[in-house]
mmCIF file of C-alpha atoms and ligand atoms in Angstrom:
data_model
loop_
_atom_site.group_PDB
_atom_site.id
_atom_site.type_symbol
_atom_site.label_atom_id
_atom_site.label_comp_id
_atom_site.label_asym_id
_atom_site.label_seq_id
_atom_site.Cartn_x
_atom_site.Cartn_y
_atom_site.Cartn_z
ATOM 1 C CA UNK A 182 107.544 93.402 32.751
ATOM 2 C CA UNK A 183 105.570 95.788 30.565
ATOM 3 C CA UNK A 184 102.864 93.665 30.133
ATOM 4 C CA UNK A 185 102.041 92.874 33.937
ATOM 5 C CA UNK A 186 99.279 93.961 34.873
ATOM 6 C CA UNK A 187 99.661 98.004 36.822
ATOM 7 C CA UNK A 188 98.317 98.140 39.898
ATOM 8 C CA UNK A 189 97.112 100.661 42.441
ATOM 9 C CA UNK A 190 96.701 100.164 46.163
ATOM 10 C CA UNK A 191 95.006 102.471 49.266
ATOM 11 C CA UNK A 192 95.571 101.954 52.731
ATOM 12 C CA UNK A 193 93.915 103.753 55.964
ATOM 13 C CA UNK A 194 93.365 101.737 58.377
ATOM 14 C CA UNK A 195 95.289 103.508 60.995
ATOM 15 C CA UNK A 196 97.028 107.037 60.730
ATOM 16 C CA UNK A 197 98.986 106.659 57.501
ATOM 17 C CA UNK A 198 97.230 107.768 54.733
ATOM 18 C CA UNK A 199 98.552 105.700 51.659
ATOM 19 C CA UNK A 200 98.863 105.003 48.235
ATOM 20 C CA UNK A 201 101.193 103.053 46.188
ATOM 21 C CA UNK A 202 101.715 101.556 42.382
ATOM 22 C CA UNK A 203 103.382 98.228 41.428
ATOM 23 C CA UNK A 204 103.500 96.428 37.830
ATOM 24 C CA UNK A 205 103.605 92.846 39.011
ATOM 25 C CA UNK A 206 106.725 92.820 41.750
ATOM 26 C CA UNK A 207 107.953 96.156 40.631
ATOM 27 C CA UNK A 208 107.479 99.014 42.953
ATOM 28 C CA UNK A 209 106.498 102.229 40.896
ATOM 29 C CA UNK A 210 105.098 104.096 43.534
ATOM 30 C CA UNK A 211 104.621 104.727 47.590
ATOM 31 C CA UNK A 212 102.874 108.106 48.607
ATOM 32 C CA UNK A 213 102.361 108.317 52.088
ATOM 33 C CA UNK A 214 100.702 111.084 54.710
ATOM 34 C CA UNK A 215 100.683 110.267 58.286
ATOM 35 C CA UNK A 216 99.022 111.701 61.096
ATOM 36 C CA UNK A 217 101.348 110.268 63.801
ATOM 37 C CA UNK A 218 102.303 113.844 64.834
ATOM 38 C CA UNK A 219 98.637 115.015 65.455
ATOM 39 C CA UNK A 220 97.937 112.081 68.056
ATOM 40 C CA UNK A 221 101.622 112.168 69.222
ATOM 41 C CA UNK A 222 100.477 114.648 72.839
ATOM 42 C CA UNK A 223 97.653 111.713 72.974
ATOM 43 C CA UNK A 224 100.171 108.832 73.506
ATOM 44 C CA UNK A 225 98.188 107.039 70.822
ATOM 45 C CA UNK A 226 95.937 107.184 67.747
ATOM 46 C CA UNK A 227 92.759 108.697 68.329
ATOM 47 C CA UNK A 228 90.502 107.357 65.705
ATOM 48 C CA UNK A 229 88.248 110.752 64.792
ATOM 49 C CA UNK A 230 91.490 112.875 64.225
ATOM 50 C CA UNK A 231 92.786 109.488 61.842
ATOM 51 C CA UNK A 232 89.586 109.638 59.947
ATOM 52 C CA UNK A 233 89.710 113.552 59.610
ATOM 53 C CA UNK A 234 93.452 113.512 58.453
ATOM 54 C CA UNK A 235 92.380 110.197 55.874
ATOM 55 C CA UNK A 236 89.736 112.363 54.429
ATOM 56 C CA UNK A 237 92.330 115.737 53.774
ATOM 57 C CA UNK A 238 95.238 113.467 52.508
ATOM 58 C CA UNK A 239 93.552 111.337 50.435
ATOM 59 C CA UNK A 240 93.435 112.933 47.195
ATOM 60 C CA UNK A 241 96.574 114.752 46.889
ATOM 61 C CA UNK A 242 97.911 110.991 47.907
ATOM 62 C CA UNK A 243 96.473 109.768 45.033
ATOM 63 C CA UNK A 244 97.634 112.164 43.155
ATOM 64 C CA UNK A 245 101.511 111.917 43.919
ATOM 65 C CA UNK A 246 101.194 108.078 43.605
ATOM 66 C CA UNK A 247 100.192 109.052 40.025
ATOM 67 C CA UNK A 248 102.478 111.269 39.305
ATOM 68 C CA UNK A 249 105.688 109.495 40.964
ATOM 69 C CA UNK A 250 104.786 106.198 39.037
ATOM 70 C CA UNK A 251 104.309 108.828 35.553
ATOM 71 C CA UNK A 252 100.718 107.362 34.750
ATOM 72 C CA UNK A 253 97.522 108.041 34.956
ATOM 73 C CA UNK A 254 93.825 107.035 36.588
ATOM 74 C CA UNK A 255 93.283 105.586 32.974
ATOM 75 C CA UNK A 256 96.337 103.467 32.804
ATOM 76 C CA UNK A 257 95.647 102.015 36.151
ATOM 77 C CA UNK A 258 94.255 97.811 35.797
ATOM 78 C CA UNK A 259 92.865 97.407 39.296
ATOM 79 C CA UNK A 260 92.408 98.799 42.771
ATOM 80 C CA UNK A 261 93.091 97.694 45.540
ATOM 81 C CA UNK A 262 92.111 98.497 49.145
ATOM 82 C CA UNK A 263 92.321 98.040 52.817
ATOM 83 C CA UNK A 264 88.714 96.701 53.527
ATOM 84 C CA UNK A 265 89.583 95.843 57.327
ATOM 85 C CA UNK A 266 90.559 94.998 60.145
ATOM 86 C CA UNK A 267 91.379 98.531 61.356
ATOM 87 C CA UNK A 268 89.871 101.894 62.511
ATOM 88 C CA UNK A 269 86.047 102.156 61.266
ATOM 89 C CA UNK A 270 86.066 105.653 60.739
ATOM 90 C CA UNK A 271 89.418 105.320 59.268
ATOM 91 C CA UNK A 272 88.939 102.238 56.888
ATOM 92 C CA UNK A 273 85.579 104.049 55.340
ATOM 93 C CA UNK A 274 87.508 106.716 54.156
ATOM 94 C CA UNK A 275 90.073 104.684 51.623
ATOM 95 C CA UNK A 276 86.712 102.026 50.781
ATOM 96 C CA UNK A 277 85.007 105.122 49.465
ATOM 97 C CA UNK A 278 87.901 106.451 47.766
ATOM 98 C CA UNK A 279 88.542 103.121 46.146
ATOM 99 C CA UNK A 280 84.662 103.124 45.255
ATOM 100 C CA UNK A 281 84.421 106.335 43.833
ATOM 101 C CA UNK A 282 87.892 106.082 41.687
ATOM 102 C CA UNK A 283 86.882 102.322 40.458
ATOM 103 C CA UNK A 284 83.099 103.772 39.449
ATOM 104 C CA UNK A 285 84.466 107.087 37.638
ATOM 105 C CA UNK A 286 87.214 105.329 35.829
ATOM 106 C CA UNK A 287 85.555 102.012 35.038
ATOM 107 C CA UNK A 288 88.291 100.122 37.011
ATOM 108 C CA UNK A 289 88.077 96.854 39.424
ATOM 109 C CA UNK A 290 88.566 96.744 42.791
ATOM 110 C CA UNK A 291 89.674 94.340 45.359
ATOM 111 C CA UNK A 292 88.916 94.435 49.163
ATOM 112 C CA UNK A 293 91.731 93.217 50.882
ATOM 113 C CA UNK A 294 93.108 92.107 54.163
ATOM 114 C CA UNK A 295 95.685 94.867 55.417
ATOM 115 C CA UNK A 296 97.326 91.811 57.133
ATOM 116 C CA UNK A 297 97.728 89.748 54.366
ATOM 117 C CA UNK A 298 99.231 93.242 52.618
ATOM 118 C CA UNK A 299 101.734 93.370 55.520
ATOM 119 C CA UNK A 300 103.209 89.694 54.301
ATOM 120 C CA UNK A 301 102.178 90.513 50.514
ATOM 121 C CA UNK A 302 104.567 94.042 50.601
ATOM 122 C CA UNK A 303 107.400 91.428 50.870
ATOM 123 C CA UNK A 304 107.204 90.136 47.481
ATOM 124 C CA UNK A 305 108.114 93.784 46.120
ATOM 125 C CA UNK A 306 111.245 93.606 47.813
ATOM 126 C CA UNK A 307 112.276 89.699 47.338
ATOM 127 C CA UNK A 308 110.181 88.470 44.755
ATOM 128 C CA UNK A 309 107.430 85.685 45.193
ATOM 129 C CA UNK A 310 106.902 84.293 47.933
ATOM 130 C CA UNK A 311 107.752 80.299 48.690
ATOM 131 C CA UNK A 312 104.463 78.680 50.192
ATOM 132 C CA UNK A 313 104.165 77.385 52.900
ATOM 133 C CA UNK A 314 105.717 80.445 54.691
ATOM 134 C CA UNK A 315 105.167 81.143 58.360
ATOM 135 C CA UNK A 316 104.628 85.007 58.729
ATOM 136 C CA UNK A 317 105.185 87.159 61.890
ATOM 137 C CA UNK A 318 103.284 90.412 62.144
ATOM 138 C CA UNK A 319 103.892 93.111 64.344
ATOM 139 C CA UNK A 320 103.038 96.334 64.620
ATOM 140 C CA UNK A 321 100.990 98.889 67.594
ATOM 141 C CA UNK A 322 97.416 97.066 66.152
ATOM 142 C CA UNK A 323 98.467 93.639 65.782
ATOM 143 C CA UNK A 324 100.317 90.936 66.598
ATOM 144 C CA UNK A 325 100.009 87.714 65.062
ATOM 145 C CA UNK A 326 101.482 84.391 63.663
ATOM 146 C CA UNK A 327 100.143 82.957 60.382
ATOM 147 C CA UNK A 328 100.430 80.004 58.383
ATOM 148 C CA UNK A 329 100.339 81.118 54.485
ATOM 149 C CA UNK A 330 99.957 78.557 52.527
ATOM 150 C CA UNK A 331 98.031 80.179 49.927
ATOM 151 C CA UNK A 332 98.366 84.113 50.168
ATOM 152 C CA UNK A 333 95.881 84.307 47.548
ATOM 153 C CA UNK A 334 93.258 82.676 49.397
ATOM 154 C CA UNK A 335 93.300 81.742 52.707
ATOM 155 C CA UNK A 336 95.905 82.134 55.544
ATOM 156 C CA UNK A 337 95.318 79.886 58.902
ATOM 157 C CA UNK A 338 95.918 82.052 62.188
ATOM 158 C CA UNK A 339 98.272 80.204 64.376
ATOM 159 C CA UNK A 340 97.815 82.482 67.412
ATOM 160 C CA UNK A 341 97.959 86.384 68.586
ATOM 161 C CA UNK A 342 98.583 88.591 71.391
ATOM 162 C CA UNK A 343 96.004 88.408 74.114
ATOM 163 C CA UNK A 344 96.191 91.641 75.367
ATOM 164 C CA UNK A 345 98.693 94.495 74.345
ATOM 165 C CA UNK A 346 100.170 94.083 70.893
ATOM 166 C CA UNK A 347 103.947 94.241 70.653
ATOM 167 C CA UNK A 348 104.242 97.929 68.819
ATOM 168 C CA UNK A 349 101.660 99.065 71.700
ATOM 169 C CA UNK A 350 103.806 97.645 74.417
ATOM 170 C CA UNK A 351 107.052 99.465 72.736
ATOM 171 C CA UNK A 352 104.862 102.370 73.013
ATOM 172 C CA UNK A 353 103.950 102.140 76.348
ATOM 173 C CA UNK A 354 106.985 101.276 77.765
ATOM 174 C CA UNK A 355 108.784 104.550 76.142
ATOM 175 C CA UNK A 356 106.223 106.712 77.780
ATOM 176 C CA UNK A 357 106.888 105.264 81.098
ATOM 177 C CA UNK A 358 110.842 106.319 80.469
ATOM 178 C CA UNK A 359 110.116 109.257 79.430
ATOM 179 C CA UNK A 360 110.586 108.549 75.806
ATOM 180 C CA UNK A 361 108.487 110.487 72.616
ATOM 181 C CA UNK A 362 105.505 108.739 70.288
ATOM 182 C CA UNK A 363 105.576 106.188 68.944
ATOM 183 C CA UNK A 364 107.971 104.663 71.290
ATOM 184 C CA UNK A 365 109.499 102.015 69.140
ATOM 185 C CA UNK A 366 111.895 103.839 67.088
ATOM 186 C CA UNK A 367 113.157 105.341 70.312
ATOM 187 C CA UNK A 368 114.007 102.189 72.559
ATOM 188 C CA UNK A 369 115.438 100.692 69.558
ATOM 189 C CA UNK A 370 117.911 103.333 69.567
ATOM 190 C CA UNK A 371 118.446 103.819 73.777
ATOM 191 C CA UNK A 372 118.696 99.911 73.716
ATOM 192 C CA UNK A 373 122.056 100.596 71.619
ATOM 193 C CA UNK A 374 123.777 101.918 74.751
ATOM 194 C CA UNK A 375 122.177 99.645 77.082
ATOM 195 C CA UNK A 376 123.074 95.883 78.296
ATOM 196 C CA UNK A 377 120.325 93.014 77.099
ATOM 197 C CA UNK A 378 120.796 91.139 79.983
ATOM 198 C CA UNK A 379 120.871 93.888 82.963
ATOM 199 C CA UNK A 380 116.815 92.931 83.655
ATOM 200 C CA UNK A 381 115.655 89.814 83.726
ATOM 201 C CA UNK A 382 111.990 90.678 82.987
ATOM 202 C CA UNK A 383 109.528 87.987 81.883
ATOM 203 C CA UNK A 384 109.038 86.120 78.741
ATOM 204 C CA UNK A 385 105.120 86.255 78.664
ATOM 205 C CA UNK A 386 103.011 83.196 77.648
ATOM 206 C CA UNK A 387 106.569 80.586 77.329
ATOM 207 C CA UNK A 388 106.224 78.790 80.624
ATOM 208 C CA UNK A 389 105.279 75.224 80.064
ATOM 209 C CA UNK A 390 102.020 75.541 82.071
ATOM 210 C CA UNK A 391 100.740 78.335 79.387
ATOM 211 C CA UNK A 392 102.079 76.354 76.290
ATOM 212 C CA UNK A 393 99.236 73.858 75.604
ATOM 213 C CA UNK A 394 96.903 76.666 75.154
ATOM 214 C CA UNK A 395 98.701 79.352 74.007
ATOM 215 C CA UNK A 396 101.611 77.737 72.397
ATOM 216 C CA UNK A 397 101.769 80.738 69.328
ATOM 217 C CA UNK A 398 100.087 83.469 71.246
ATOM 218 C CA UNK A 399 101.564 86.380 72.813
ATOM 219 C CA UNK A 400 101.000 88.786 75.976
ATOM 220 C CA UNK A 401 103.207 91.999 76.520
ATOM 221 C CA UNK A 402 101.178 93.364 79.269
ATOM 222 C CA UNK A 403 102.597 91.299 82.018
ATOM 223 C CA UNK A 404 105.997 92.484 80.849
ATOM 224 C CA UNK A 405 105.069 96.120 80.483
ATOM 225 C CA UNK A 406 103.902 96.190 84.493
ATOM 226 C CA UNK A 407 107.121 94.795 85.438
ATOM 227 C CA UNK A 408 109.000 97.581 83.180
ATOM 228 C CA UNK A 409 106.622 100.182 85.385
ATOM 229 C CA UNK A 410 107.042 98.252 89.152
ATOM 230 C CA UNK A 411 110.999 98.286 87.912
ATOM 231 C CA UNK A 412 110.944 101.489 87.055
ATOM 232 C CA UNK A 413 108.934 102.917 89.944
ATOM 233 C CA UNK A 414 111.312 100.618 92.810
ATOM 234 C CA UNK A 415 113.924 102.877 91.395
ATOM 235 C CA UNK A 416 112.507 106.013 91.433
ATOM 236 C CA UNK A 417 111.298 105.496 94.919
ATOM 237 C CA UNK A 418 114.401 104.529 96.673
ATOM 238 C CA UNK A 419 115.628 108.096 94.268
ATOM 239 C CA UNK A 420 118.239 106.167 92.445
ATOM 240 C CA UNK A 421 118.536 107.289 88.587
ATOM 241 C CA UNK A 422 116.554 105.388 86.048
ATOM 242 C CA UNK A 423 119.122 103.460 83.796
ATOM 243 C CA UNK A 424 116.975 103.988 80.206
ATOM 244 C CA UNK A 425 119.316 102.431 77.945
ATOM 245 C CA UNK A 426 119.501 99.433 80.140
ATOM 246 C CA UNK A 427 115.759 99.323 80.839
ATOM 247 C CA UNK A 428 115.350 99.726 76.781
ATOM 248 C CA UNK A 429 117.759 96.888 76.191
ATOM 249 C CA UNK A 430 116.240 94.770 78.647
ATOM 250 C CA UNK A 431 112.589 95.262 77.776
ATOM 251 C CA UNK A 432 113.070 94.883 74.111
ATOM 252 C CA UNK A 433 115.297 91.745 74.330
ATOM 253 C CA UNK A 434 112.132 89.946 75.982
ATOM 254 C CA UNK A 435 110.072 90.767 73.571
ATOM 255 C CA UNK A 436 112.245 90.044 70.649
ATOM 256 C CA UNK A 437 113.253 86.638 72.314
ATOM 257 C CA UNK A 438 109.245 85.516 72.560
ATOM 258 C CA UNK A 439 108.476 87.093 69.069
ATOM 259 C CA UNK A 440 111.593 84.837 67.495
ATOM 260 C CA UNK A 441 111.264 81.869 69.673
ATOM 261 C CA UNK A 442 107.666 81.463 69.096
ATOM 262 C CA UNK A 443 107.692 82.124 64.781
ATOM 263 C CA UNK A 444 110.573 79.559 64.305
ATOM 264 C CA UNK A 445 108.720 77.210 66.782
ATOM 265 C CA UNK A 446 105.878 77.272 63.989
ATOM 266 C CA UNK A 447 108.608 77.012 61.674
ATOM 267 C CA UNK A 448 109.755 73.810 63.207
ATOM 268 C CA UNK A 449 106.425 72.163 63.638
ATOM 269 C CA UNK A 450 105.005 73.016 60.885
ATOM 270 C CA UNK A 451 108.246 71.970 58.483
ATOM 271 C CA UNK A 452 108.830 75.759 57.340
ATOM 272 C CA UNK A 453 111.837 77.028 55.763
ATOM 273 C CA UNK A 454 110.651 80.588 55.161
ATOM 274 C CA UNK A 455 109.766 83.295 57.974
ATOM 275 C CA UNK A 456 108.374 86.788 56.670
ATOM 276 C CA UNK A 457 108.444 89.555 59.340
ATOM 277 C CA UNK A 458 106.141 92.729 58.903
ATOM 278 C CA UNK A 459 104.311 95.871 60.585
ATOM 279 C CA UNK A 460 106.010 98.250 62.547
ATOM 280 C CA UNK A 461 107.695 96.572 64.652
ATOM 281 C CA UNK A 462 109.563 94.450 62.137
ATOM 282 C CA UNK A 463 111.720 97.941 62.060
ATOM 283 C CA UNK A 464 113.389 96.859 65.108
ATOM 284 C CA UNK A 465 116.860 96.489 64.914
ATOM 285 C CA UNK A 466 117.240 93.639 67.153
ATOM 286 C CA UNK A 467 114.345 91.703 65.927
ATOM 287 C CA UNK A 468 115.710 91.853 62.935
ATOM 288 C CA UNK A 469 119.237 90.236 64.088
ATOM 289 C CA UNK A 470 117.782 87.466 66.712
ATOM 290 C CA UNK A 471 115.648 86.374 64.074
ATOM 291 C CA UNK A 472 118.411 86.229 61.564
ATOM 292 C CA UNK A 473 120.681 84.671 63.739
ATOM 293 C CA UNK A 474 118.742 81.997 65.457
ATOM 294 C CA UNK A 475 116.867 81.366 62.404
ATOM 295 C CA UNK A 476 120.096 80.554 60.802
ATOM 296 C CA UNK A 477 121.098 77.912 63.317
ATOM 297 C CA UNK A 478 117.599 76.165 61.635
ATOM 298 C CA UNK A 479 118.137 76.087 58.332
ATOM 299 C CA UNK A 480 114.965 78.661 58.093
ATOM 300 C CA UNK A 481 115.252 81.466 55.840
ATOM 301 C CA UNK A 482 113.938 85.097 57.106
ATOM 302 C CA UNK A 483 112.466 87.711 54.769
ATOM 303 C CA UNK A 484 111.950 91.097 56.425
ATOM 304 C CA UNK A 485 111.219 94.049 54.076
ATOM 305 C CA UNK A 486 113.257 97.262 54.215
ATOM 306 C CA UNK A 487 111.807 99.487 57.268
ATOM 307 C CA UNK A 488 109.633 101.662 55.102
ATOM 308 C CA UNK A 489 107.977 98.647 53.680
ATOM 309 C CA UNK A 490 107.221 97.079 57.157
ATOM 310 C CA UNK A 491 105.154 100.137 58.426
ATOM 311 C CA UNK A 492 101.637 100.234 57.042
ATOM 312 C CA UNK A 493 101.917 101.535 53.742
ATOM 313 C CA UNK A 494 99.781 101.449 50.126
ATOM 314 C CA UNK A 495 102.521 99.528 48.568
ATOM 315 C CA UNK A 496 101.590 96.736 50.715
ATOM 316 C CA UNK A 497 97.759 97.096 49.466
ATOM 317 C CA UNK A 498 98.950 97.091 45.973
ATOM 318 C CA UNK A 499 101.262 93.964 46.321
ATOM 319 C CA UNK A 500 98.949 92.006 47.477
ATOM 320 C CA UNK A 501 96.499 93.199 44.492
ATOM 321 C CA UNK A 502 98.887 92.155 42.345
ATOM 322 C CA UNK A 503 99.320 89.057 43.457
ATOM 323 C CA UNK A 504 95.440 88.210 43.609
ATOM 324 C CA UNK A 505 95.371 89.818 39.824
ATOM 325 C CA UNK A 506 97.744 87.078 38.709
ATOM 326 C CA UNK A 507 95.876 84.114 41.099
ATOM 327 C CA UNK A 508 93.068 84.909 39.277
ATOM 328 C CA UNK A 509 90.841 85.661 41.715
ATOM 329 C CA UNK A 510 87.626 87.365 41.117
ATOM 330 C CA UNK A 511 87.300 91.102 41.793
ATOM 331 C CA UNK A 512 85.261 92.506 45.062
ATOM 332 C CA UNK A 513 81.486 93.715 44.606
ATOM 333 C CA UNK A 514 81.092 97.619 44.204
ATOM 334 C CA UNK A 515 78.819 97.567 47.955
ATOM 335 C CA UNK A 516 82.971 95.794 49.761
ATOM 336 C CA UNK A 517 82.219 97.118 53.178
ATOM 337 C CA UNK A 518 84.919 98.710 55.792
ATOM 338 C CA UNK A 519 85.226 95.532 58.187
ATOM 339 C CA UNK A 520 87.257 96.661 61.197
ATOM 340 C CA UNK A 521 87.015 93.040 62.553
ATOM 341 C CA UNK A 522 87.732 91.510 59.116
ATOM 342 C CA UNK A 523 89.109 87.738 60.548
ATOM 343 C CA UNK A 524 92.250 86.941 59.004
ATOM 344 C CA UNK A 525 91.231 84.060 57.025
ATOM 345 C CA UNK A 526 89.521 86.347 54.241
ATOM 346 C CA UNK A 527 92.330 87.810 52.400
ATOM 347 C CA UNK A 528 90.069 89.479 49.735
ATOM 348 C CA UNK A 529 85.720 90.279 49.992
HETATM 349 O O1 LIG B 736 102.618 98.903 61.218
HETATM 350 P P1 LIG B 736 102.603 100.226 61.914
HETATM 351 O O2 LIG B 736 103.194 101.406 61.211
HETATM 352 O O3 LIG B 736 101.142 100.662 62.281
HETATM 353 C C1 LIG B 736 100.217 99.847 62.905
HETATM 354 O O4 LIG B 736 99.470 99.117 62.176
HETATM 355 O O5 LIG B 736 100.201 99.888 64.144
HETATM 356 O O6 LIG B 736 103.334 99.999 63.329
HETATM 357 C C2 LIG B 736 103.552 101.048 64.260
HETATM 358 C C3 LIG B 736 104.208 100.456 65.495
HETATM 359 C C4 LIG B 736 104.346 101.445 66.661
HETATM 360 O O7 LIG B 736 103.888 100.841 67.838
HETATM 361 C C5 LIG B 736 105.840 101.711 66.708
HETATM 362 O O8 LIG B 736 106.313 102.043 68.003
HETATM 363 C C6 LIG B 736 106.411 100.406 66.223
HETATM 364 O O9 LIG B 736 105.542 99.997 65.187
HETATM 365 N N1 LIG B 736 107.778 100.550 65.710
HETATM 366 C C7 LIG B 736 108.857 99.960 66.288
HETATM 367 C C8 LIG B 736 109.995 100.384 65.553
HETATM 368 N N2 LIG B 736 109.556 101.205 64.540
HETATM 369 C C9 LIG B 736 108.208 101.288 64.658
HETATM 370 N N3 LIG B 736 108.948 99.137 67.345
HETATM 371 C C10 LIG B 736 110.168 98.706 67.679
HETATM 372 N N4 LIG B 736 111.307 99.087 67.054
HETATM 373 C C11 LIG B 736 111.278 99.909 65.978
HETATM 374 N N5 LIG B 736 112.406 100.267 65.366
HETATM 375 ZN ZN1 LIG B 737 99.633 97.411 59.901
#
């Protein structure tokens, strides 16, 4: 509606430089610049060249968010912007941005979460979200469950990876066959040829021994060492290594924890709505096992298109938008760049 409020959000925490428009749930822009392909020879983002590339995108970003959405600097009713977790170096880079654009053009800004954006960016694609919603988030930073009872306010952490997160072990798992960065785009596509259940590799953190104290968190890197001992048993007695098989494999355990873990919350926590976002939410198969088994619970699953699910500054200006109509007071001009911001502060 015309009369909604127009929004502008900035994201850099990581390596994607971006800025997007909405006008309550209405998408009017999503400019993006990443520097995945400068820390692609690295096998993972180094934060200096992030911060570098942040500070050379940022204002021609801005600029084609402006231009795509037809409006200008003027029009704009609030900013938005990643205050943390994240990159340091990275996150300072959008928090000035924000600061200098809110200062010069007399405009409000919010601090926000960049997790909370990841299960905000949803709303833009299926409209508001029902409360209480369990939300799975997954990318190469983070992996998490949350309890969102109040998006606005306050989200309680249910429980997160321990050691790798999920996007990182997809990552690490394609270097090891041989496969470019990031990885998860390109086992979701060898696991198409290969057979799920060729590898039994392990389901980290289900056994009933681990479940009274880490019932809702996760750990990949037990299951990316037995991708490498697999991989290296083969190679040593020189039999080929069956990639589409290993992809299949690996990603099916990791799928099968993500999804039986988030509708476990579901299920104790009487939820009938899971959100899936970050990165990882791309993935093909997460995207049917949750939809399947989810189905079998009477739980419904909300997973954004794959553009939406990688960090983006559409997500940043969702969740704006939906702290704009909560009613929720505006950040101080001095927000800082919190790269341990906890996840229970959605806005500072
Ligand atoms: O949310 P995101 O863009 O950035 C972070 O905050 O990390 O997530 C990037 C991660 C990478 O680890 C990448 O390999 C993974 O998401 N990813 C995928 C897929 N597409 C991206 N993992 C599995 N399957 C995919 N289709
Ligand atoms: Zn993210």
């Amino acid at each position: 509606m015309a009369d909604e409020p127009l929004i502008l959000g900035i994201e850099t925490s990581c390596d994607e430089t971006g800025v997007g428009i909405v006008r309550g749930h209405t998408l009017l822009a999503d400019a993006l610049a990443s520097s995945v392909e400068e820390h692609a020879r690295f096998g993972g983002v180094v934060p200096e060249v992030a911060s570098r590339a942040h500070l050379e995108a940022i204002v021609p970003t801005m600029d084609r968010a402006l231009a795509e959405a037809g409006v200008t600097i003027a029009d704009i009713d609030a900013i938005a912007v990643t205050s943390g977790p994240g990159l340091a170096g990275a996150l300072l880079v959008g928090v000035a941005a924000a600061k200098g654009y809110a200062v010069a053009a007399e405009k409000p800004v919010y601090g926000v979460n960049h997790l909370a954006a990841h299960v905000a960016v949803d709303t833009l694609e299926h409209g508001p979200l029902p409360e209480p919603a369990i939300a799975l988030l997954v990318s190469g930073g983070h992996s998490s469950l949350l309890l969102v009872d109040d998006l606005a306010r306050g989200v309680t952490p249910l429980g997160s990876t321990i050691d790798d997160a999920a996007g990182e072990a997809f990552d690490k798992v394609a270097r090891l066959l041989g496969l470019p960065f990031p990885g998860g785009p390109w086992i979701d596509r060898e696991a198409r040829a290969g057979d799920p259940g060729a590898i039994g590799f392990p389901r980290g953190l289900t056994a009933a021994k681990d479940l009274a104290a880490h019932r809702y968190d996760f750990s990949f890197s037990g299951l990316k060492t037995a991708v490498a001992r697999w991989v290296e048993a083969r190679q040593r007695a020189g039999e080929p290594v069956p990639v589409a098989d290993v992809a299949a494999s690996f990603q099916e355990a990791v799928c099968d924890v993500l999804v039986g873990k988030a509708l476990d919350a579901c299920r104790t926590n009487g939820v009938e709505t899971l959100v899936i976002g970050g990165g990882v939410a791309a993935n093909s198969r997460l995207r049917a096992m949750a939809e399947h088994r989810a189905a079998k619970q009477g739980v419904r699953v909300r997973v954004p298109r794959p553009k939406l699910c990688t960090d983006n500054g559409a997500m940043v200006a969702a969740l704006g938008s939906h702290l704009v109509a909560s009613g929720v007071a505006p950040s101080r001009l001095d927000l800082p760049a919190d790269s341990a911001m906890p996840l229970t502060v959605v806005s500072v």
